[in-house]
Short mmCIF file of C-alpha atoms in Angstrom, two decimals:
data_model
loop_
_atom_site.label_atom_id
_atom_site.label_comp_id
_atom_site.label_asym_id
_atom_site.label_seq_id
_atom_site.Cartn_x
_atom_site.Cartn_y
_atom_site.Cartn_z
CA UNK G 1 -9.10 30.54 8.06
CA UNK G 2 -5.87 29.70 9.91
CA UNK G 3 -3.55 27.78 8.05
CA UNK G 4 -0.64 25.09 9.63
CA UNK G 5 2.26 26.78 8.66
CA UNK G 6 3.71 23.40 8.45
CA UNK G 7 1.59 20.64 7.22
CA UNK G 8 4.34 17.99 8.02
CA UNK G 9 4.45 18.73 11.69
CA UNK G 10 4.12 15.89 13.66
CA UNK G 11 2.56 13.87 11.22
CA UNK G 12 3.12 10.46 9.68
CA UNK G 13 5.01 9.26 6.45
CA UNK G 14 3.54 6.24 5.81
CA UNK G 15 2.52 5.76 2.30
CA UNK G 16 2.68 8.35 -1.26
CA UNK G 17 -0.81 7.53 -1.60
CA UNK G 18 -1.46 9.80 1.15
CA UNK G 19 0.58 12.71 -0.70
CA UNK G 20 -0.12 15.24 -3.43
CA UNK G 21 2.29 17.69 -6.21
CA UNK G 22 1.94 20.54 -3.75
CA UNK G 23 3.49 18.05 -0.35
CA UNK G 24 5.93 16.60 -2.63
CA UNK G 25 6.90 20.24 -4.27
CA UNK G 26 7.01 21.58 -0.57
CA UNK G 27 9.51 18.92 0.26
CA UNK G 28 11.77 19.49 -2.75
CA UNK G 29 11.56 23.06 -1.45
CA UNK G 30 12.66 22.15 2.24
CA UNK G 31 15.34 19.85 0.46
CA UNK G 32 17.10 22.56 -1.73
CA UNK G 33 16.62 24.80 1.46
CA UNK G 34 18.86 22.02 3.17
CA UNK G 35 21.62 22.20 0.89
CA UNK G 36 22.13 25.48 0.75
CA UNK G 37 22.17 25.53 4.75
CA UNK G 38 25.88 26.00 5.91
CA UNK G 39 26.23 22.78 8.25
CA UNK G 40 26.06 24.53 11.50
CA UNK G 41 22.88 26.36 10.36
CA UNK G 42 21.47 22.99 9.33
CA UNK G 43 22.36 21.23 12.79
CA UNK G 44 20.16 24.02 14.52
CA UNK G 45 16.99 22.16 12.69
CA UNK G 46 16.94 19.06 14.68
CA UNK G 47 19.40 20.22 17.81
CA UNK G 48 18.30 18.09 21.10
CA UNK G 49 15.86 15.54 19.17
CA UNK G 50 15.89 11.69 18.58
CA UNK G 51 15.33 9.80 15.71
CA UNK G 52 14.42 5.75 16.75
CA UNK G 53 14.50 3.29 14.27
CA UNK G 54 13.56 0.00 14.08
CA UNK G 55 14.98 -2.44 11.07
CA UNK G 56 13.17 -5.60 11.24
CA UNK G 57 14.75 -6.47 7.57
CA UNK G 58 18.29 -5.83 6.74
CA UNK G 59 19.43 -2.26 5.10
CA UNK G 60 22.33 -0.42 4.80
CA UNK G 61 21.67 2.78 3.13
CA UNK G 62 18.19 3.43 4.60
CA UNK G 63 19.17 3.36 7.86
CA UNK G 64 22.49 5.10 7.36
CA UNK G 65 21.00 7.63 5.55
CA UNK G 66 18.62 8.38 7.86
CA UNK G 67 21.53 8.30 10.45
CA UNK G 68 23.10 10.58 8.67
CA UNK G 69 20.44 12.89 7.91
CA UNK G 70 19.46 13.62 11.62
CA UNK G 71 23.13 14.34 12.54
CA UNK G 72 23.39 16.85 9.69
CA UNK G 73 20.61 18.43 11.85
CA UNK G 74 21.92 18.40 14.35
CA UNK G 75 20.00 15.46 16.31
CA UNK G 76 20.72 11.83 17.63
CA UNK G 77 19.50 8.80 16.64
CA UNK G 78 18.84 5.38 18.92
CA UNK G 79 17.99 2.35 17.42
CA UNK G 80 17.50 -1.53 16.55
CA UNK G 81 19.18 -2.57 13.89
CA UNK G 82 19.82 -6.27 14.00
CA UNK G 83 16.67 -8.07 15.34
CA UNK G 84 18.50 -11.33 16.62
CA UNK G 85 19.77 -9.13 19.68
CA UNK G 86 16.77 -7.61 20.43
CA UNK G 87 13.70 -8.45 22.53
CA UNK G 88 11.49 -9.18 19.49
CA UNK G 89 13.28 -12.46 19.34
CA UNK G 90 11.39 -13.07 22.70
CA UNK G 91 8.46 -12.92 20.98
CA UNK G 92 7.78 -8.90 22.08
CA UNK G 93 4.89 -7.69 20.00
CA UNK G 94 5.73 -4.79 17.17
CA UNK G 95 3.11 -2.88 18.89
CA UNK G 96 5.09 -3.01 22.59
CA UNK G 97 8.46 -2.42 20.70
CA UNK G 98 6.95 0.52 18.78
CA UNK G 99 5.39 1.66 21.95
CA UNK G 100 8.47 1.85 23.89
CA UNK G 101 10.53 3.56 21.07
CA UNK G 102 7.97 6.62 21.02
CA UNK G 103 8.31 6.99 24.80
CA UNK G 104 12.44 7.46 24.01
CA UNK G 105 12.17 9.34 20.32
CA UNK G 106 10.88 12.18 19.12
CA UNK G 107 10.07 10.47 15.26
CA UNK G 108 10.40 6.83 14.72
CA UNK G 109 11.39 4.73 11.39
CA UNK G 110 10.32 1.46 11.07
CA UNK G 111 11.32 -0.80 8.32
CA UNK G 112 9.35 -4.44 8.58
CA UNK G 113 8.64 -7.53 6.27
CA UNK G 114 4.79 -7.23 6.80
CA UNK G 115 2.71 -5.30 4.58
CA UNK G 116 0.77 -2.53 6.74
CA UNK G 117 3.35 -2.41 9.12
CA UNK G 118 3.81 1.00 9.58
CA UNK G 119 0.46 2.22 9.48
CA UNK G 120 -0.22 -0.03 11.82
CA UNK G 121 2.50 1.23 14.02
CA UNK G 122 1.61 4.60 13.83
CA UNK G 123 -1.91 3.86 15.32
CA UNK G 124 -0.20 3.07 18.33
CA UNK G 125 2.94 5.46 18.41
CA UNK G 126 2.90 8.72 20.19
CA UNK G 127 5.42 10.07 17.84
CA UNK G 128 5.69 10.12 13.91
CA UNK G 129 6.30 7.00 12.09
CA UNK G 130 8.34 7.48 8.69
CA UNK G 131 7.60 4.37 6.57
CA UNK G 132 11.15 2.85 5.83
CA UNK G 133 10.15 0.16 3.73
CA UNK G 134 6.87 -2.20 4.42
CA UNK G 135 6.88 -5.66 2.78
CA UNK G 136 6.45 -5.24 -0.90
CA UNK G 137 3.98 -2.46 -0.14
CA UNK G 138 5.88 0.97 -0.68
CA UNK G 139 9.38 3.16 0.40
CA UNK G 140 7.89 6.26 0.52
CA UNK G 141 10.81 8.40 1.50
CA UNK G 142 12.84 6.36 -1.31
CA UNK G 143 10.32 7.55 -3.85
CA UNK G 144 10.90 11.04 -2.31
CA UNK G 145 14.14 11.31 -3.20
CA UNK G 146 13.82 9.38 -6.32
CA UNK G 147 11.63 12.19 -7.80
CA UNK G 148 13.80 15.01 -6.11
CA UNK G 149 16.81 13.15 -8.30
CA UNK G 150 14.82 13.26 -11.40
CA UNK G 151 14.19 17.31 -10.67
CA UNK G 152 17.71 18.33 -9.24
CA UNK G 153 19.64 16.24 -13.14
CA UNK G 154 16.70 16.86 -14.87
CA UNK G 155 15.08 20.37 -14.09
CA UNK G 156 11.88 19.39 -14.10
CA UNK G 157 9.66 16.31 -13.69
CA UNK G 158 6.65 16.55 -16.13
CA UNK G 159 6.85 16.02 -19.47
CA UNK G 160 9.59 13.47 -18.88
CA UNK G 161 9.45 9.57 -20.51
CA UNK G 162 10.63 7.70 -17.50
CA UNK G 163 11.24 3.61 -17.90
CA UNK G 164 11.36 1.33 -14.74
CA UNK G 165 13.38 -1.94 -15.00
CA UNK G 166 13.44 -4.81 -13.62
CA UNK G 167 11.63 -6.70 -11.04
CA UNK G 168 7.91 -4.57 -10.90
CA UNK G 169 6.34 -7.33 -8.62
CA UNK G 170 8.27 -7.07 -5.10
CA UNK G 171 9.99 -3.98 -5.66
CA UNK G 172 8.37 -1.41 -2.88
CA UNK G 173 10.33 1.30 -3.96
CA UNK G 174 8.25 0.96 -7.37
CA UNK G 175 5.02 1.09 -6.34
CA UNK G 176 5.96 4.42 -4.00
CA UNK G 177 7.58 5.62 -6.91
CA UNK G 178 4.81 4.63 -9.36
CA UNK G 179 2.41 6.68 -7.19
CA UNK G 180 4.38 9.81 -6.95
CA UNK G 181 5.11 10.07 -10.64
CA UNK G 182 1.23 9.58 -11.20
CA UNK G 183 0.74 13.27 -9.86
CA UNK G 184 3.16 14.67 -12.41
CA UNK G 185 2.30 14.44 -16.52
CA UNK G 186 4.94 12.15 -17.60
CA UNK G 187 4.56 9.08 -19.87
CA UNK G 188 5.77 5.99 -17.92
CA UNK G 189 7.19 2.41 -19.25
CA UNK G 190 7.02 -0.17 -17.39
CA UNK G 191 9.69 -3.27 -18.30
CA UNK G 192 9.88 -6.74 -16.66
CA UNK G 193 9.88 -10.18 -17.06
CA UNK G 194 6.09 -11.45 -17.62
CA UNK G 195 6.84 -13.12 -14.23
CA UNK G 196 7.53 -9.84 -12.40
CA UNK G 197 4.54 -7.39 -14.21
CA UNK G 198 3.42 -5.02 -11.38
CA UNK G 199 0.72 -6.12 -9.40
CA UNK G 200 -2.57 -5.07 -10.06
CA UNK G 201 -4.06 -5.37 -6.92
CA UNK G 202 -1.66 -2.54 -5.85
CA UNK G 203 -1.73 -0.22 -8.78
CA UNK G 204 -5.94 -0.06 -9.19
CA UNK G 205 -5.96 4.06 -7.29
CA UNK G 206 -2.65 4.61 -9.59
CA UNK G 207 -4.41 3.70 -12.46
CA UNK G 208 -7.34 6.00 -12.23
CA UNK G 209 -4.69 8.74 -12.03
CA UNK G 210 -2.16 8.31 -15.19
CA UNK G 211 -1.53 5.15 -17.48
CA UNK G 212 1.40 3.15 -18.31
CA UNK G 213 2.51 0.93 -21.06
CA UNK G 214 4.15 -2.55 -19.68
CA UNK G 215 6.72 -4.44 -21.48
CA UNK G 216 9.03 -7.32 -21.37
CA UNK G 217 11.45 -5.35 -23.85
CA UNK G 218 14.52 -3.30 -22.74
CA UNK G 219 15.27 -2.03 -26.13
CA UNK G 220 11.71 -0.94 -27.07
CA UNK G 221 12.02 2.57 -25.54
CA UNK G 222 15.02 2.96 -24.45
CA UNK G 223 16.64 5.25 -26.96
CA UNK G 224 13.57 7.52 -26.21
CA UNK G 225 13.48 7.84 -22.28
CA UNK G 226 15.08 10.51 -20.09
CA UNK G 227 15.41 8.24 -17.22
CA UNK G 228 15.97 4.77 -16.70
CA UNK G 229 15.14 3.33 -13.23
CA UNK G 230 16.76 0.12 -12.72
CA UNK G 231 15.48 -2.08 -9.95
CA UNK G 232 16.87 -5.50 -8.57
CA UNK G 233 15.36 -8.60 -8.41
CA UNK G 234 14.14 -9.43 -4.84
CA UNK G 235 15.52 -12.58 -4.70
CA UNK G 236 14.75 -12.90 -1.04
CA UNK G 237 11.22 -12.15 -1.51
CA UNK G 238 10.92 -15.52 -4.24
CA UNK G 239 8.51 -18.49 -2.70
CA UNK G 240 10.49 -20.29 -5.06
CA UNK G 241 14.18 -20.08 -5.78
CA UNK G 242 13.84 -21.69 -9.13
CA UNK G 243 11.39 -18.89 -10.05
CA UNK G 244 14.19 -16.17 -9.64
CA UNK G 245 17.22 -18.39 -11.28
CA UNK G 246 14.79 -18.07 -13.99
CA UNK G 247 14.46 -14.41 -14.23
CA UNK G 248 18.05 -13.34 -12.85
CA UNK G 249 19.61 -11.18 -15.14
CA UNK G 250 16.90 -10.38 -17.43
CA UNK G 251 18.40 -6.81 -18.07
CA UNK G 252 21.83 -5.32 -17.58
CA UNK G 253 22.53 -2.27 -18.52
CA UNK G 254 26.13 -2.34 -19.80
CA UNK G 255 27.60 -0.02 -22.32
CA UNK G 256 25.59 -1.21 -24.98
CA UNK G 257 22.80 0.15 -23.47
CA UNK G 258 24.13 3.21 -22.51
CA UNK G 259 25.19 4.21 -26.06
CA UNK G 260 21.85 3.37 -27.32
CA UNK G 261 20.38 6.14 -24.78
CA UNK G 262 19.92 9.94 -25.39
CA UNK G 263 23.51 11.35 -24.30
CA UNK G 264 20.94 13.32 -21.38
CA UNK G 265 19.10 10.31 -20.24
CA UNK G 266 19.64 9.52 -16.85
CA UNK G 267 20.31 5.93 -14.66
CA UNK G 268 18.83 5.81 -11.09
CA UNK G 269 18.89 3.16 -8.81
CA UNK G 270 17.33 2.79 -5.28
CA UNK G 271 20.67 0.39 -4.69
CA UNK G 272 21.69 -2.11 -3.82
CA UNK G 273 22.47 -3.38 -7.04
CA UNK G 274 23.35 -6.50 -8.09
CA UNK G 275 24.60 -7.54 -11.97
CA UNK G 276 22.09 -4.97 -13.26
CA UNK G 277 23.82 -2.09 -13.98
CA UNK G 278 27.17 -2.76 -15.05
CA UNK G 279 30.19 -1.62 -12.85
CA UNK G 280 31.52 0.17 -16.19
CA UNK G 281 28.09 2.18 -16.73
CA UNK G 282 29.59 4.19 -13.38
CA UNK G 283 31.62 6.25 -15.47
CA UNK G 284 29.41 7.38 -17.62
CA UNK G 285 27.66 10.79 -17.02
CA UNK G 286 24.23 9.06 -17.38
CA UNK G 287 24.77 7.03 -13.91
CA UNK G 288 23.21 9.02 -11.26
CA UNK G 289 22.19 6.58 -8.47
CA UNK G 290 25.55 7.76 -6.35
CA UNK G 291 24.03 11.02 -6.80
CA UNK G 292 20.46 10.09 -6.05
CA UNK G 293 21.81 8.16 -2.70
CA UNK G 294 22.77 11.13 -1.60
CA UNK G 295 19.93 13.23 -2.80
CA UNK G 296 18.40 10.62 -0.01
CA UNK G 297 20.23 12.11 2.93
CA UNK G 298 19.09 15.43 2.08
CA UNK G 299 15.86 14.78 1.13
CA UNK G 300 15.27 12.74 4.32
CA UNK G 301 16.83 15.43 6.06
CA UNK G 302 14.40 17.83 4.90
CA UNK G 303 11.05 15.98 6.11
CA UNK G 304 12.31 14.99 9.25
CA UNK G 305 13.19 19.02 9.88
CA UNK G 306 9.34 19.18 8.78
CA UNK G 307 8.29 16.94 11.08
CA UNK G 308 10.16 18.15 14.02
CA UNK G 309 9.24 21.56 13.72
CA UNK G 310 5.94 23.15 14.20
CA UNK G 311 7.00 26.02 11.74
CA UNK G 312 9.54 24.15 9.29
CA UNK G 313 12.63 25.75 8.66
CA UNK H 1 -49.21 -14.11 -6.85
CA UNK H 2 -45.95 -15.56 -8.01
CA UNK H 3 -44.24 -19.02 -6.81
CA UNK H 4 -41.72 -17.32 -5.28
CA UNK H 5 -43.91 -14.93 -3.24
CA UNK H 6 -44.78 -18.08 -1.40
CA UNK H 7 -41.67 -18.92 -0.71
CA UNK H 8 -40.87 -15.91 1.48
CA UNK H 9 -44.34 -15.64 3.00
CA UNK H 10 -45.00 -18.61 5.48
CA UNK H 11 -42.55 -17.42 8.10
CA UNK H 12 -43.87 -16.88 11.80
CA UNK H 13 -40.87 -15.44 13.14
CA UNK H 14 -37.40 -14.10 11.49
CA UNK H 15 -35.77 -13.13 8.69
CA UNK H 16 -36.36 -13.46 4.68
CA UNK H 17 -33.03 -12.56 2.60
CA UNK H 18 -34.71 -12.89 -0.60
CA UNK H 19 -33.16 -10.98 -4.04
CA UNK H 20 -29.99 -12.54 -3.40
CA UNK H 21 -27.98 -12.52 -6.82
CA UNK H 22 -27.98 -16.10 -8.33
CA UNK H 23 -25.47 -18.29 -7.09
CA UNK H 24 -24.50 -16.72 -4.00
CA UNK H 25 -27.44 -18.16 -1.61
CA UNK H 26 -24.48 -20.63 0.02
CA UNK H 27 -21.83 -17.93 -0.12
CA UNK H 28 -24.58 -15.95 2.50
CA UNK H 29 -25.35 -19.00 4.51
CA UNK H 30 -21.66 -19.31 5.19
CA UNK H 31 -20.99 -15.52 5.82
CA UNK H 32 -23.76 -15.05 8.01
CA UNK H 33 -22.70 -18.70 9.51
CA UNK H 34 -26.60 -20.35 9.26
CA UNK H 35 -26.16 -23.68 9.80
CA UNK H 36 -28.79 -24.74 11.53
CA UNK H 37 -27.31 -25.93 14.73
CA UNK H 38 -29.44 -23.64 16.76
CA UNK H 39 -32.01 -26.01 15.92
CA UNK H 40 -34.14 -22.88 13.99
CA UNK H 41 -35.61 -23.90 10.67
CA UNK H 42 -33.98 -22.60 7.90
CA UNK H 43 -35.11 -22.69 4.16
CA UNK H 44 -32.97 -21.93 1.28
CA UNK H 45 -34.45 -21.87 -2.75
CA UNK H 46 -31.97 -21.18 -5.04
CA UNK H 47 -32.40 -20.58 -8.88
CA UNK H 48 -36.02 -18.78 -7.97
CA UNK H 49 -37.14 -17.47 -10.85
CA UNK H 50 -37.63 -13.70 -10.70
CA UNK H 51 -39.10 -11.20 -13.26
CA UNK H 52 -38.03 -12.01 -16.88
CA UNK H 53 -35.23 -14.50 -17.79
CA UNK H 54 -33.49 -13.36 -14.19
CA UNK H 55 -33.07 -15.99 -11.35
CA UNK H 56 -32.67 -15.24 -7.34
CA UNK H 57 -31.31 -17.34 -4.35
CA UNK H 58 -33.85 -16.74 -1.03
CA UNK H 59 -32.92 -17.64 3.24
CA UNK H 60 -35.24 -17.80 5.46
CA UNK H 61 -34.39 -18.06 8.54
CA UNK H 62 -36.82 -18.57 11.24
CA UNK H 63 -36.38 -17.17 14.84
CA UNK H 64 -33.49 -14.66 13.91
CA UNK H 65 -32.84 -11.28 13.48
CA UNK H 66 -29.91 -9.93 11.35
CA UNK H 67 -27.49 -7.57 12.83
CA UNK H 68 -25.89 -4.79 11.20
CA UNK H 69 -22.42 -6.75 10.88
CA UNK H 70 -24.86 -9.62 8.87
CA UNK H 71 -26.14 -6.59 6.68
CA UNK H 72 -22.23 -5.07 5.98
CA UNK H 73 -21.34 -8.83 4.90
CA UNK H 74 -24.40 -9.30 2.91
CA UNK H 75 -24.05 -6.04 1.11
CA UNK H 76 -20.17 -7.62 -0.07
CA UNK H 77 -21.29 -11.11 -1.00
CA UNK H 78 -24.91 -10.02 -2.52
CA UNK H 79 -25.27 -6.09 -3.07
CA UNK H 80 -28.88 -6.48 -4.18
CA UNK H 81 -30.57 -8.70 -1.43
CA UNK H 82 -33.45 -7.41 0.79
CA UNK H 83 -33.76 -8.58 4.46
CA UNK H 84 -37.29 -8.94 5.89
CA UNK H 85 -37.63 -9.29 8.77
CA UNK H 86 -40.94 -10.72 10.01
CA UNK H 87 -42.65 -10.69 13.59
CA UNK H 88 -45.94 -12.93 14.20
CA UNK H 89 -46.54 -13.06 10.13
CA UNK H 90 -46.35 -9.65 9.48
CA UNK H 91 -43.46 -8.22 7.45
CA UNK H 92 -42.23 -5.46 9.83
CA UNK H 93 -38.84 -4.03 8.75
CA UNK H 94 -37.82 -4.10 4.98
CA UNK H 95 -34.27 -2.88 4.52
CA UNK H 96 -31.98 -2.92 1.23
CA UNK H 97 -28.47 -3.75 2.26
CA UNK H 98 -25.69 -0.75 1.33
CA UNK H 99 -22.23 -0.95 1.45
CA UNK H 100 -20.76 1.39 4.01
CA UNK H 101 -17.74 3.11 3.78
CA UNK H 102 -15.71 1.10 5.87
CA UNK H 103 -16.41 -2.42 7.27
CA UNK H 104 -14.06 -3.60 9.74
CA UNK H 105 -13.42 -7.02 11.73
CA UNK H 106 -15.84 -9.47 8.87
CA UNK H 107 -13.35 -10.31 6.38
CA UNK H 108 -10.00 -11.04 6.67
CA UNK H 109 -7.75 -9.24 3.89
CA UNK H 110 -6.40 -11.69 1.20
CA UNK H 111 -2.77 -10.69 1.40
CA UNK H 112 -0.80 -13.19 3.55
CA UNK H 113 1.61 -10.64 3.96
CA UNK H 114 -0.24 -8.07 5.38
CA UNK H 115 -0.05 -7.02 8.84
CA UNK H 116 -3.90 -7.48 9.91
CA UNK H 117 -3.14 -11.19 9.31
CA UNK H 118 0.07 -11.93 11.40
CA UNK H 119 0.39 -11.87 15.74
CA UNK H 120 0.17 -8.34 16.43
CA UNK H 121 -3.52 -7.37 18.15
CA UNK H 122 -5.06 -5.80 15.02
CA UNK H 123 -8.17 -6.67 13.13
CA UNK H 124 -8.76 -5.94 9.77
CA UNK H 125 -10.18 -2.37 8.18
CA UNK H 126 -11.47 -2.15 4.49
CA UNK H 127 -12.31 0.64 2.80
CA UNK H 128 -15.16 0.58 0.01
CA UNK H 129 -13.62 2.95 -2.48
CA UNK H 130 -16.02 1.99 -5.40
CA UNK H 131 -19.41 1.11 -4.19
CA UNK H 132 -21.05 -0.01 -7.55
CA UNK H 133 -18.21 -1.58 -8.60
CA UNK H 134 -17.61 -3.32 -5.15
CA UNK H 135 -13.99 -2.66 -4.82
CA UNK H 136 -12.14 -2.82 -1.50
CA UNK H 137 -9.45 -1.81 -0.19
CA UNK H 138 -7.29 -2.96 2.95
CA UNK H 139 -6.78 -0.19 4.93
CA UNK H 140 -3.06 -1.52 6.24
CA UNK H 141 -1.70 -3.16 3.26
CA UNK H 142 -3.54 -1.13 0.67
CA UNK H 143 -4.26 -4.05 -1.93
CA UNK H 144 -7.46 -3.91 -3.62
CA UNK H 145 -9.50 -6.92 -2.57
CA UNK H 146 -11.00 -10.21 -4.93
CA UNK H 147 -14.20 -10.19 -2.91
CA UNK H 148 -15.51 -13.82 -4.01
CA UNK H 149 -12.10 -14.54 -1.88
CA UNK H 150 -12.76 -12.80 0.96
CA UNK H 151 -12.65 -14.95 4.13
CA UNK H 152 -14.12 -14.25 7.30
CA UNK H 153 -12.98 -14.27 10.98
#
């Protein structure tokens, strides 16, 4: 039997679900291969191609860091950014604007408010689609480099007690994150407000994988974990604004915290943050989510030289 | 012969959906959209007693044949029905309904945030990942599906 030497090439990044250890492993693999590239070794990866994205929501660091990571290969990105000046606002389909951006791209990112909007879009794209955030759905590449943070300060990923934070509900990035861990043997905690549990209709194929033990209590576990993911509260996904006043600033993690946690624990943090992680917790040497951000370049880096090239790198 | 044998019999032309689970005989009529504007005559027995201590809803529906898209939504909203379907008095077809593993275009998913319900020229796609346990799935916004909420286009 012939096998692809590259099982990334070409294809589309649209939801964990669709991934496995072994595709996760092999991009941890490509990623450490990244670093260790001197830069104008690296920039021979994506030389001559085009990254399109298309932000229908705001974001800072997931487009920049995708920005960046196809210049540190060595390719060019093109790209909506800000809707209001765009032909959307005309009332152009997502399909038509998708459609045009794979005629002038070689992979595309979309990031959109609707749930299923990327796997929609890559039924009509001619060229990959990388998933940069759907709705409240998933963040795929976030949870990518989440778990490649965990590995790189950690050493390893199974066996680990890992305890997510904060708002479980309309955080993407946990449900990607959630769905990747479930393919590693780790004992996961899940802490929120009772308003903010994670959804079940979202977590039913997770659940037949690993289990989890859910919480309203910061301080239950949290001398025992060896990482702490802290999520914000989506404020702007709220129906109702009293509903997040109520929950806003259920946990910090200030000092107090900290001290309470093993001296090797670690702090991650898709970012942004808001008051939830203390501005003095940066110092410590359990913050890591300046580290994991840019873990993200890398790691994003690394799949879209996998995509672009029928043989890796 | 039983009471409810009767009930199914008399039918010239069409189609018997008889072993429907209890309570859902109205859910069907308004999935498979019987409502007797065509003029056809339609009879509907619900709470039909059948074997011991277990009750059935029954359609019959006279001068109509159901089409496979009928059969995908009847094997969501009552997994155990039968359809008969009966030419000049004689039972002629007698199918089981099954779930298949995808049904696209009946329902619309549940999530008002996902994609298959917004602008863009899409129609829905669920996938039955537990058949005996009826659990769907949207294909686009992966949420499992409540199928007593399920609504249809």
């Amino acid at each position: 039997m012939i096998q692809s030497m590259n099982e990334f090439f070409q294809k589309d990044i649209i939801s964990v679900r669709d991934f496995d250890k072994q595709k996760l492993e092999s991009i941890f693999d490509a990623t450490n291969k990244i670093i260790k590239l001197k830069p104008n070794d690296r920039r021979e990866i994506g030389r001559g191609k085009t990254l399109g994205y298309l932000f229908y929501e705001p974001s800072t660091r997931t487009r920049l860091s995708f920005e960046a990571a196809i210049a540190s290969i060595g390719g060019t990105s093109i790209g909506i950014s800000n809707i209001s000046s765009s032909s959307t606002q005309k009332g152009e389909s997502l399909a038509d604007t998708v459609r045009i951006m794979s005629i002038y791209s070689d992979v595309l990112v979309l990031r959109h408010p609707l749930d299923g909007s990327s796997r929609f879009a890559a039924e009509i794209s001619e060229k990959s689609v990388i998933n940069g955030g759907s709705g409240t759905e998933e963040h795929p590449t976030q949870a990518i480099q989440d778990l490649f943070t965990i590995k790189k300060e950690k050493n390893k990923i199974d066996g680990l007690k890992i305890g997510i934070v904060g708002d479980l509900k309309y955080g993407r990035t946990v449900y990607s994150l959630l769905s990747a861990l479930s393919y590693y043997d780790v004992d996961v905690h899940l802490i929120s407000p009772e308003s903010l549990k994670i959804r079940t209709d979202s977590t039913y194929e997770i659940k037949k994988r690993f289990s989890f033990t859910e919480s309203t209590d910061l301080e239950e576990y949290i001398d025992d974990l060896d990482v702490v993911y802290v999520t914000r509260i989506q404020k702007e996904r709220f129906p109702d604004e009293e509903e997040y006043i109520k929950v806003k600033g259920s946990y910090v993690i200030g000092l107090d915290i900290t001290k309470k946690m093993k001296d090797d624990a670690i702090i991650l943090h898709p970012l942004p943050r808001l008051d939830e992680i203390s501005a003095e917790v940066d110092n410590t040497k359990q913050a890591k989510y300046f580290k994991q951000a840019e873990y993200g370049m890398y790691t994003r880096a690394a799949l879209l030289g996998l995509i672009l090239n029928e043989k890796g790198f | 012969m039983q009471e409810s044998d009767l009930i199914v019999r008399r039918i010239k032309d069409g189609t018997v959906i008889d072993h429907i689970d209890q309570g859902r005989g109205l859910r069907v009529l308004e999935a498979l959209e019987i409502d007797g504007r065509e003029g056809n005559v339609i009879t509907i027995a619900l709470n039909v007693p059948s074997g011991k201590s277990k009750k059935k809803d029954i359609i019959k529906v006279e001068n109509r044949y159901l089409e496979d898209d009928d059969t995908n939504k009847l094997a969501v909203i009552a997994p155990n029905s039968t359809v008969n379907i009966i030419k000049n008095y004689k039972l002629v077809e007698k199918r089981r309904v099954s779930l298949p593993n995808e049904i696209e275009r009946i329902f619309r998913c549940s999530n008002p945030d996902c994609v298959t319900n917004s602008s863009e020229h899409i129609e829905s796609t669920m996938d039955v990942i537990d058949k005996s346990g009826l659990v769907l799935k949207c294909r686009y916004c992966s949420r499992i599906l409540d199928v007593n909420k399920l609504k249809y286009y």
